Amino acid sequence: MHATALALFAAGALAQFDPLHHLGGNSPYFLGPNVFGISPDAPEGCTVDQAGFTSRHGSRYPDPSAYYSWTNLSAKTHAQSFTTNASEFAFLQSWQPVLRNPAAELSALSPGGWKELYEMGVFYRWLYPSFYTENTPFNLWANRYQETVFRVVDSARLFARGYLGPPAEVEGSVYVLNNTDPRSIANSLAPSDLCANYNDDSGGINATTWANIYVPPIVDRINGLFHSLQFNSNDVTQFPVLCGFETQITGRRSPWCDTFTPNEILQYEYSQDIRYWYGTGLGTQLEKNLMLPFLTALVQRFIDGPTATYNNTNSTGPPFHPNPLIATFTNDGQISQLSAAIGVFDAQPQLPATYIPANRTYKSSNFVPMRGTIGFERLNCGYKGLFMRIKLDDQVYPVPACQQGPGRSCPLQEYAAMVAGKSAKAGDYEVECGIANASVVPVGKDYTTFLTDLNLPWEYVVKP
Ligand SMILES: *[C@@H]1O[C@H](CO)[C@@H](O)[C@H](O)[C@H]1NC(C)=O
Ligand SMILES: *[C@@H]1O[C@H](CO)[C@@H](O)[C@H](O)[C@H]1NC(C)=O
Ligand SMILES: *[C@@H]1O[C@H](CO)[C@@H](O)[C@H](O)[C@H]1NC(C)=O
Ligand SMILES: *[C@@H]1O[C@H](CO)[C@@H](O)[C@H](O)[C@H]1NC(C)=O
Ligand SMILES: *[C@@H]1O[C@H](CO)[C@@H](O)[C@H](O)[C@H]1NC(C)=O
Ligand SMILES: *[C@@H]1O[C@H](CO)[C@@H](O)[C@H](O)[C@H]1NC(C)=O
Ligand SMILES: *[C@@H]1O[C@H](CO)[C@@H](O)[C@H](O)[C@H]1NC(C)=O
Ligand SMILES: *[C@@H]1O[C@H](CO)[C@@H](O)[C@H](O)[C@H]1NC(C)=O
């Protein structure tokens, strides 16, 4: 390529830099980048005959603690008159948090989240057009999360509306799994909530190490733009958060998105990677294993195949004939744990805490943003056999140790063996969690059954 053309290309690439795609868990949903250049369509000679996904809830309003740090920031900027010549901060003179009725909004899905979930439902209906037949039942699952917070259940309801269309209210059933009922040990969409030894330390010392390196220069640069106003590191690390949240709440690009340089945004993104990797991901000993019971049951569904039927425990009703799409919704911690179980990051070296490695494939922005999705596809490739393929935010990620199938997929039985190997290494769920209690769930009986049993006493149905 001609040198001038190269320079123009580089300038164009910079002009296209979108901070909203680099905010880790604080990004609104976007279609992930096609990192491996693998077509998301079924490979030649294969069809997707069964699929599943585990998705984080959609874009939401802040939780109370984040919101109070925004109101504090607003109070601070209005406590005194300040001046700045930086045009990207001109908005700050009149800035107020965008929530209009916090009591009703905090922790719930935002309008941007509603849009993401409806669109997601329609997207999957069109992606797998043979999976759903009008006016037939469709079951999906949601983690109950907290008693008074409905963002996960609402995400599942809205997905069902998009996926099913008008019959959703009749045909759709969201099975809500009570993550704190002791009988749901290893048998919910958030097993970590009953694991006494579970400790998400948000990246601990590694997160602190990186923050101490990347944050102070940003604080200094920004403070240099102001007279009579000085920010601290807690203030400044809210700016990217506000960029993500204000944009999905209002549908307008937040002015906060221009307050960090692209390079600073990438440093913030890496802090989110460290937060998930060392908090709940492959940088942990116990936490990384907690979605293995779920993954084991999910893979078994793919081995059973799309036409399998199941008898619900203690039910005299008809057997359960599930849809080929296995739709599940939960929270970011569980998405992060699951990302550690699925194998696609097993060749990623431990993340350094003092610099950003040049070529990491592990980027939390690409699978744990709002509505971040880990997808599974069973590829039926005729005489070649059955294969498993993983998608993160709807783009294909090969499993480094098993990618010899069509489109770099993994033979289904080998994938099952990989998951079984990880489970064996992880040990017994209750023993590792320090909760062995034979009177509730005996050791050895701690595994996931909810994907094949609609009659568990810790689940209840919510209509879309
Ligand atoms: C907000 O400011 C108050 C008063 O300074 C302080 O007590 C509180 O911890 C702050 N909250 C957050 C979330 O920063
Ligand atoms: C803004 O520019 C004016 C005029 O050049 C200068 O006097 C003032 O100190 C500048 N303010 C800041 C905050 O840099
Ligand atoms: C979930 O289980 C806990 C513990 O058994 C119980 O206190 C709570 O009421 C249950 N919540 C719902 C919504 O069923
Ligand atoms: C379900 O129950 C029916 C009737 O009792 C039985 O014939 C069938 O084998 C059972 N299926 C499974 C998968 O257990
Ligand atoms: C099925 O019924 C038996 C006998 O009432 C009971 O002990 C068991 O807990 C029930 N199983 C489930 C999954 O509800
Ligand atoms: C990154 O590149 C280095 C050097 O080429 C290599 O050793 C490492 O395995 C690569 N990491 C990933 C995740 O590809
Ligand atoms: C991350 O933290 C753990 C201690 O929690 C430490 O053993 C490890 O060396 C740290 N890793 C890096 C890359 O700093
Ligand atoms: C085991 O569970 C039962 C029923 O919830 C409870 O009463 C008992 O205290 C538990 N035992 C231990 C050792 O946690």
XYZ file of C-alpha atoms and ligand atoms in Angstrom:
576
model
C 0.000 0.000 0.000
C 1.156 3.537 -0.803
C 2.592 5.395 2.207
C 0.012 8.206 1.981
C -2.821 5.712 1.743
C -1.451 3.949 4.829
C -1.346 7.186 6.801
C -4.919 7.997 5.753
C -6.010 4.510 6.750
C -4.438 4.940 10.170
C -6.169 8.312 10.578
C -9.464 6.734 9.495
C -9.044 3.922 12.007
C -8.475 6.458 14.754
C -11.498 8.507 13.700
C -13.569 5.316 14.022
C -12.413 4.545 17.536
C -15.573 4.068 19.576
C -15.081 4.262 23.340
C -18.441 2.498 23.785
C -16.804 -0.710 22.491
C -14.039 -0.608 25.115
C -15.730 -0.218 28.498
C -15.685 -3.843 29.666
C -18.759 -4.587 31.765
C -19.921 -0.987 31.344
C -20.302 -1.110 27.555
C -23.795 -1.303 26.118
C -24.197 -4.303 23.794
C -22.488 -4.240 20.414
C -21.805 -7.023 17.926
C -18.357 -8.288 18.908
C -15.419 -7.845 16.537
C -14.687 -10.860 14.349
C -11.330 -11.472 16.040
C -10.550 -14.764 14.292
C -12.006 -13.972 10.886
C -14.339 -16.987 11.071
C -17.741 -16.601 9.427
C -20.571 -16.690 11.979
C -22.634 -18.657 9.431
C -22.684 -22.448 9.606
C -19.625 -23.917 7.842
C -20.104 -25.523 4.422
C -21.831 -28.882 4.727
C -23.090 -28.217 8.274
C -26.319 -26.944 9.791
C -26.895 -25.633 13.297
C -29.538 -28.053 14.589
C -29.438 -26.958 18.255
C -28.104 -23.860 20.002
C -27.911 -22.268 23.406
C -26.780 -19.093 24.996
C -26.135 -17.623 28.408
C -26.590 -13.886 28.392
C -26.063 -11.108 30.841
C -29.118 -8.900 31.392
C -29.444 -5.895 29.093
C -28.323 -2.326 29.646
C -29.539 -0.958 32.948
C -29.653 1.996 35.252
C -26.862 2.188 37.844
C -27.023 0.370 41.152
C -27.373 2.728 44.135
C -23.667 2.936 45.005
C -22.655 3.927 41.461
C -25.498 6.433 41.331
C -24.413 8.098 44.582
C -20.902 8.509 43.256
C -22.435 10.343 40.274
C -24.515 12.635 42.489
C -21.391 13.279 44.574
C -19.485 14.155 41.420
C -22.235 16.511 40.361
C -22.327 18.134 43.803
C -18.574 18.594 43.689
C -18.588 20.291 40.296
C -21.364 22.665 41.350
C -19.960 23.482 44.788
C -17.752 26.202 43.382
C -17.286 28.026 40.102
C -14.508 26.620 37.972
C -13.096 27.386 34.566
C -11.745 25.230 31.788
C -10.708 25.892 28.219
C -11.142 22.245 27.275
C -14.147 22.121 24.931
C -14.743 18.454 25.768
C -15.505 19.530 29.350
C -17.772 22.502 28.487
C -20.831 20.358 29.302
C -19.680 19.999 32.895
C -20.876 23.495 33.915
C -24.482 22.278 33.709
C -24.080 18.509 34.042
C -26.540 16.554 36.173
C -26.964 12.759 36.369
C -29.517 11.736 33.728
C -31.844 9.760 35.991
C -35.226 11.459 36.298
C -36.828 9.270 38.964
C -34.008 7.338 40.654
C -36.261 5.549 43.151
C -38.063 3.832 40.289
C -35.054 3.422 38.031
C -32.052 2.287 40.090
C -30.852 -1.245 39.215
C -33.611 -1.842 36.664
C -33.282 -2.218 32.889
C -33.035 1.093 31.026
C -34.818 1.879 27.737
C -31.578 0.930 25.974
C -31.752 -2.453 27.710
C -35.348 -3.001 26.617
C -34.303 -2.278 23.036
C -31.331 -4.654 23.248
C -33.460 -7.548 24.489
C -36.325 -7.165 22.022
C -33.813 -6.957 19.208
C -31.926 -9.930 20.571
C -35.115 -12.009 20.515
C -35.837 -11.122 16.892
C -32.165 -11.634 15.972
C -32.170 -15.203 17.297
C -35.525 -15.994 15.686
C -34.097 -14.992 12.324
C -30.713 -16.596 13.010
C -32.286 -20.025 13.565
C -35.517 -19.805 11.528
C -36.400 -23.503 11.845
C -36.227 -23.638 15.647
C -39.560 -22.109 16.579
C -42.992 -22.907 15.204
C -45.725 -20.310 15.777
C -48.028 -21.009 18.696
C -45.943 -23.668 20.378
C -44.575 -23.392 23.932
C -41.139 -21.896 24.554
C -39.343 -22.142 27.898
C -36.327 -20.155 28.944
C -34.500 -19.648 32.222
C -33.446 -16.692 34.345
C -31.435 -16.214 37.499
C -33.582 -14.603 40.207
C -30.622 -12.423 41.301
C -32.002 -10.249 44.130
C -35.430 -10.235 45.726
C -36.364 -6.740 44.513
C -34.277 -6.364 41.350
C -35.889 -7.615 38.173
C -33.335 -6.900 35.453
C -32.440 -10.522 34.718
C -36.015 -11.824 34.712
C -37.135 -8.800 32.682
C -34.368 -9.476 30.174
C -35.640 -13.025 29.674
C -39.243 -11.768 29.340
C -38.287 -9.171 26.736
C -36.178 -11.679 24.822
C -39.199 -14.004 24.705
C -41.363 -11.197 23.360
C -38.907 -10.527 20.564
C -38.334 -14.217 19.837
C -41.956 -15.365 19.890
C -43.750 -12.247 18.719
C -47.407 -11.702 19.698
C -48.028 -15.203 21.171
C -45.247 -14.617 23.710
C -47.572 -13.929 26.614
C -49.375 -17.231 26.046
C -46.571 -19.477 24.812
C -43.558 -18.124 26.655
C -42.573 -19.259 30.164
C -39.592 -17.878 32.022
C -38.423 -20.389 34.645
C -36.918 -18.285 37.411
C -34.344 -20.146 39.492
C -34.043 -19.102 43.118
C -30.297 -18.755 43.540
C -30.448 -18.620 47.343
C -32.650 -21.659 47.988
C -30.252 -24.222 49.555
C -31.769 -26.973 47.414
C -30.408 -25.192 44.320
C -26.777 -25.997 45.166
C -24.953 -26.331 41.813
C -28.370 -26.263 40.174
C -29.121 -22.663 39.263
C -27.800 -19.893 37.038
C -25.718 -18.439 39.896
C -24.222 -21.335 41.884
C -21.623 -18.956 43.334
C -24.355 -17.364 45.472
C -24.519 -20.500 47.652
C -20.764 -21.134 47.681
C -19.382 -20.076 51.054
C -15.778 -19.995 49.833
C -16.617 -17.864 46.807
C -14.905 -14.480 46.921
C -15.011 -12.099 43.974
C -12.345 -9.598 45.039
C -12.739 -7.567 41.814
C -9.161 -8.392 40.864
C -7.593 -7.666 44.249
C -3.934 -6.704 44.312
C -3.602 -7.094 40.537
C -6.378 -4.563 39.955
C -4.776 -2.182 42.452
C -1.374 -2.573 40.821
C -2.725 -1.667 37.386
C -4.880 1.190 38.736
C -1.863 2.703 40.474
C -0.069 2.722 37.132
C -2.705 3.958 34.686
C -4.960 6.259 36.726
C -2.609 8.942 38.177
C -1.416 10.261 34.786
C -5.045 10.624 33.652
C -5.961 12.478 36.853
C -2.982 14.815 36.350
C -3.769 15.468 32.691
C -7.421 16.246 33.361
C -6.758 18.367 36.435
C -4.359 20.411 34.308
C -7.323 21.461 32.170
C -9.130 23.164 35.082
C -8.867 26.181 37.327
C -10.579 25.794 40.730
C -11.613 22.178 40.304
C -9.568 19.093 41.054
C -10.666 15.506 40.575
C -9.401 12.471 42.455
C -8.939 8.983 41.057
C -12.396 7.845 42.216
C -13.962 10.722 40.276
C -11.982 10.109 37.123
C -12.590 6.361 36.919
C -16.324 7.153 36.868
C -15.976 9.043 33.565
C -15.896 5.924 31.332
C -18.709 4.413 33.401
C -20.812 7.522 32.804
C -19.982 7.340 29.096
C -21.491 3.859 28.875
C -24.478 4.349 31.160
C -25.638 7.781 30.001
C -25.505 6.654 26.379
C -27.744 3.611 26.870
C -30.103 5.417 29.255
C -30.718 8.425 26.992
C -30.033 7.040 23.507
C -27.573 9.884 22.955
C -23.815 9.640 23.028
C -22.741 10.894 26.454
C -20.341 13.874 26.556
C -18.291 11.857 29.053
C -17.222 9.633 26.138
C -14.883 12.406 24.924
C -13.175 13.062 28.254
C -10.676 10.188 27.996
C -8.304 9.892 25.037
C -8.581 6.625 23.054
C -5.399 5.423 24.702
C -6.782 6.160 28.167
C -9.991 4.307 27.290
C -7.922 1.259 26.304
C -6.153 1.440 29.668
C -9.527 1.591 31.401
C -10.689 -1.378 29.313
C -7.706 -3.352 30.514
C -8.608 -2.562 34.120
C -11.954 -4.226 33.436
C -10.170 -7.255 31.976
C -8.050 -7.563 35.119
C -11.154 -7.099 37.246
C -12.911 -10.075 35.642
C -9.872 -12.283 34.999
C -8.610 -12.135 38.592
C -12.040 -11.649 40.234
C -14.082 -14.478 38.698
C -12.124 -15.741 35.684
C -9.102 -17.843 34.819
C -6.885 -15.892 37.213
C -8.718 -17.500 40.170
C -8.596 -20.939 41.796
C -12.215 -21.574 42.848
C -14.301 -18.859 41.198
C -13.445 -19.951 37.645
C -15.036 -23.380 38.274
C -18.473 -22.367 39.496
C -20.324 -22.540 36.174
C -18.942 -25.995 35.340
C -22.021 -27.818 36.708
C -24.193 -25.694 34.415
C -21.886 -26.183 31.409
C -21.844 -29.943 31.987
C -25.644 -30.083 31.887
C -25.763 -27.796 28.858
C -23.324 -29.959 26.905
C -25.376 -33.034 27.839
C -28.403 -31.385 26.234
C -26.382 -31.072 23.020
C -25.361 -34.723 23.257
C -29.003 -35.708 23.789
C -29.815 -33.659 20.694
C -32.597 -31.325 19.577
C -35.419 -33.888 19.637
C -34.829 -35.343 23.126
C -37.697 -35.296 25.630
C -37.427 -35.380 29.393
C -39.691 -36.481 32.229
C -40.093 -33.819 34.872
C -39.404 -35.063 38.391
C -42.500 -35.858 40.460
C -44.764 -34.624 37.687
C -47.684 -36.527 36.236
C -47.927 -33.997 33.416
C -46.639 -34.455 29.868
C -42.903 -34.889 29.264
C -40.793 -31.831 28.542
C -40.003 -31.395 24.851
C -37.597 -28.467 24.819
C -37.037 -26.050 21.966
C -33.716 -26.457 20.117
C -32.735 -23.016 21.472
C -31.639 -23.185 25.126
C -31.945 -19.587 26.330
C -30.597 -18.605 29.760
C -30.087 -15.228 31.444
C -27.912 -14.260 34.389
C -25.402 -11.661 35.670
C -21.899 -10.518 34.756
C -20.144 -12.590 37.441
C -21.628 -15.780 36.014
C -20.804 -14.774 32.419
C -17.215 -14.247 33.556
C -17.124 -17.616 35.350
C -18.584 -19.308 32.277
C -16.004 -17.632 30.035
C -13.363 -19.434 32.116
C -15.105 -22.811 31.728
C -15.754 -22.897 27.974
C -12.124 -23.353 26.912
C -11.734 -20.486 24.453
C -9.329 -18.597 26.749
C -7.346 -21.601 27.959
C -4.253 -20.557 25.946
C -4.359 -16.971 27.224
C -1.344 -16.363 29.509
C -2.138 -14.816 32.913
C -2.736 -11.097 32.422
C 0.204 -8.944 33.511
C -0.679 -6.321 36.115
C 1.905 -3.756 35.007
C 1.358 -3.414 31.246
C -1.150 -4.245 28.507
C -0.042 -7.331 26.543
C 0.030 -6.714 22.811
C -2.070 -9.587 21.529
C -4.522 -10.776 24.155
C -7.718 -12.451 22.964
C -9.278 -11.950 26.414
C -11.199 -8.653 26.282
C -14.102 -8.354 28.659
C -15.700 -5.708 26.412
C -16.311 -8.457 23.863
C -18.339 -10.819 26.044
C -19.397 -9.228 29.330
C -20.929 -5.882 28.302
C -24.621 -5.377 28.960
C -26.464 -8.294 27.207
C -23.022 -9.905 26.732
C -23.653 -13.399 25.409
C -21.833 -16.710 25.388
C -23.367 -18.775 22.595
C -23.168 -22.479 21.784
C -24.022 -24.099 18.469
C -24.327 -27.790 17.687
C -23.103 -28.207 14.124
C -24.555 -31.221 12.363
C -22.128 -31.901 9.539
C -23.635 -35.077 8.126
C -21.128 -37.898 7.707
C -18.447 -35.763 9.364
C -20.360 -35.848 12.621
C -21.424 -33.422 15.335
C -19.384 -30.428 16.468
C -19.564 -27.681 19.109
C -18.906 -24.077 18.289
C -18.648 -21.190 20.736
C -19.668 -17.606 20.003
C -18.934 -14.570 22.150
C -21.260 -11.683 21.413
C -22.300 -13.528 18.283
C -18.784 -14.040 16.828
C -16.952 -17.373 16.648
C -14.130 -18.155 19.117
C -12.256 -21.425 18.586
C -11.194 -23.568 21.540
C -7.386 -23.599 21.176
C -7.059 -27.217 22.309
C -9.856 -28.456 20.041
C -10.407 -26.699 16.721
C -9.988 -29.412 14.108
C -13.671 -29.418 13.076
C -15.331 -27.453 10.256
C -14.972 -23.692 10.820
C -12.461 -24.463 13.614
C -15.194 -26.121 15.684
C -14.623 -28.941 18.184
C -16.035 -32.484 17.857
C -18.951 -32.583 20.307
C -17.690 -35.630 22.200
C -14.241 -34.076 22.565
C -15.790 -30.893 23.844
C -17.751 -32.908 26.401
C -14.527 -34.651 27.429
C -12.768 -31.296 27.877
C -15.556 -30.079 30.165
C -15.519 -33.367 32.080
C -11.753 -33.009 32.527
C -12.141 -29.508 33.915
C -14.888 -30.692 36.275
C -12.767 -33.566 37.553
C -9.900 -31.155 38.212
C -12.242 -28.724 39.978
C -13.305 -31.361 42.533
C -16.678 -31.735 44.174
C -18.677 -28.521 44.177
C -19.837 -28.676 47.807
C -16.495 -29.798 49.175
C -14.645 -26.991 47.379
C -17.240 -24.454 48.452
C -17.078 -25.645 52.061
C -20.819 -26.308 52.240
C -21.067 -30.088 52.386
C -24.462 -30.766 53.962
C -25.879 -34.219 53.395
C -29.318 -33.219 54.659
C -29.951 -30.825 51.759
C -27.922 -31.960 48.727
C -25.575 -34.884 49.366
C -22.016 -34.598 48.043
C -21.963 -36.239 44.618
C -25.554 -35.175 43.942
C -24.497 -31.575 43.443
C -25.077 -31.119 39.736
C -27.356 -29.189 37.412
C -30.696 -30.688 36.369
C -32.832 -27.620 35.709
C -32.249 -27.736 31.928
C -34.117 -31.058 31.763
C -36.574 -30.722 34.648
C -39.317 -28.103 34.840
C -40.614 -29.212 38.214
C -37.937 -28.184 40.681
C -39.225 -26.700 43.937
C -36.901 -23.651 43.740
C -38.135 -22.419 40.385
C -41.287 -20.564 39.455
C -42.754 -19.319 36.189
C -43.084 -15.705 35.062
C -44.870 -14.901 31.819
C -43.269 -12.552 29.271
C -20.838 10.609 48.649
O -20.434 11.655 49.523
C -20.766 11.416 50.875
C -20.442 12.669 51.662
O -19.121 13.067 51.382
C -19.992 10.205 51.360
O -20.330 9.915 52.681
C -20.372 9.010 50.500
O -19.574 7.900 50.850
C -20.159 9.321 49.030
N -20.722 8.207 48.264
C -20.113 7.684 47.205
C -20.790 6.522 46.564
O -19.078 8.110 46.757
C -7.928 29.662 29.437
O -7.368 30.584 28.521
C -7.179 31.873 29.053
C -6.724 32.803 27.937
O -5.662 32.192 27.221
C -6.155 31.807 30.190
O -6.013 33.058 30.779
C -6.692 30.830 31.229
O -5.726 30.640 32.243
C -7.005 29.496 30.625
N -7.663 28.649 31.596
C -7.327 27.407 31.832
C -8.121 26.674 32.866
O -6.430 26.816 31.258
C -35.621 -17.964 47.611
O -35.100 -18.806 48.589
C -34.861 -18.164 49.806
C -34.155 -19.148 50.718
O -34.890 -20.341 50.824
C -36.191 -17.694 50.379
O -35.973 -17.026 51.597
C -36.841 -16.753 49.383
O -38.111 -16.387 49.830
C -36.957 -17.404 48.032
N -37.409 -16.404 47.075
C -38.387 -16.602 46.213
C -38.716 -15.457 45.314
O -38.975 -17.660 46.128
C -40.477 -40.988 30.629
O -41.594 -41.668 31.129
C -42.151 -42.573 30.170
C -43.458 -43.112 30.755
O -43.265 -43.514 32.083
C -41.148 -43.654 29.875
O -41.656 -44.544 28.915
C -39.883 -42.994 29.314
O -38.877 -43.967 29.139
C -39.373 -41.940 30.262
N -38.318 -41.220 29.593
C -37.160 -40.906 30.183
C -36.172 -40.123 29.360
O -36.908 -41.208 31.336
C -39.976 -35.751 44.641
O -40.835 -36.262 45.631
C -40.171 -36.874 46.730
C -41.224 -37.520 47.617
O -42.207 -36.547 47.915
C -39.333 -35.814 47.444
O -38.630 -36.407 48.512
C -38.354 -35.210 46.473
O -37.672 -34.142 47.077
C -39.066 -34.677 45.240
N -38.097 -34.243 44.274
C -38.138 -33.049 43.713
C -37.032 -32.719 42.763
O -39.009 -32.242 43.943
C 1.134 -13.351 22.095
O 2.364 -13.350 21.404
C 3.403 -14.004 22.100
C 4.663 -13.805 21.320
O 4.437 -13.987 19.964
C 3.050 -15.461 22.257
O 4.047 -16.120 22.990
C 1.739 -15.559 23.004
O 1.354 -16.903 23.100
C 0.688 -14.762 22.311
N -0.498 -14.760 23.138
C -1.702 -15.020 22.650
C -2.814 -14.989 23.622
O -1.902 -15.272 21.495
C -2.126 -11.448 40.901
O -2.399 -11.549 42.280
C -1.969 -12.745 42.883
C -2.318 -12.672 44.335
O -3.698 -12.552 44.468
C -0.488 -12.932 42.711
O -0.113 -14.201 43.217
C -0.123 -12.841 41.244
O 1.267 -12.871 41.094
C -0.644 -11.566 40.636
N -0.390 -11.553 39.225
C 0.175 -10.530 38.630
C 0.353 -10.650 37.149
O 0.538 -9.533 39.220
C -27.733 -28.455 56.788
O -28.975 -28.011 56.284
C -30.025 -28.072 57.223
C -31.322 -27.733 56.506
O -31.239 -26.497 55.860
C -29.718 -27.117 58.352
O -30.719 -27.193 59.335
C -28.365 -27.484 58.973
O -28.016 -26.524 59.919
C -27.290 -27.566 57.904
N -26.056 -28.082 58.481
C -24.867 -27.528 58.289
C -23.696 -28.213 58.915
O -24.725 -26.526 57.596
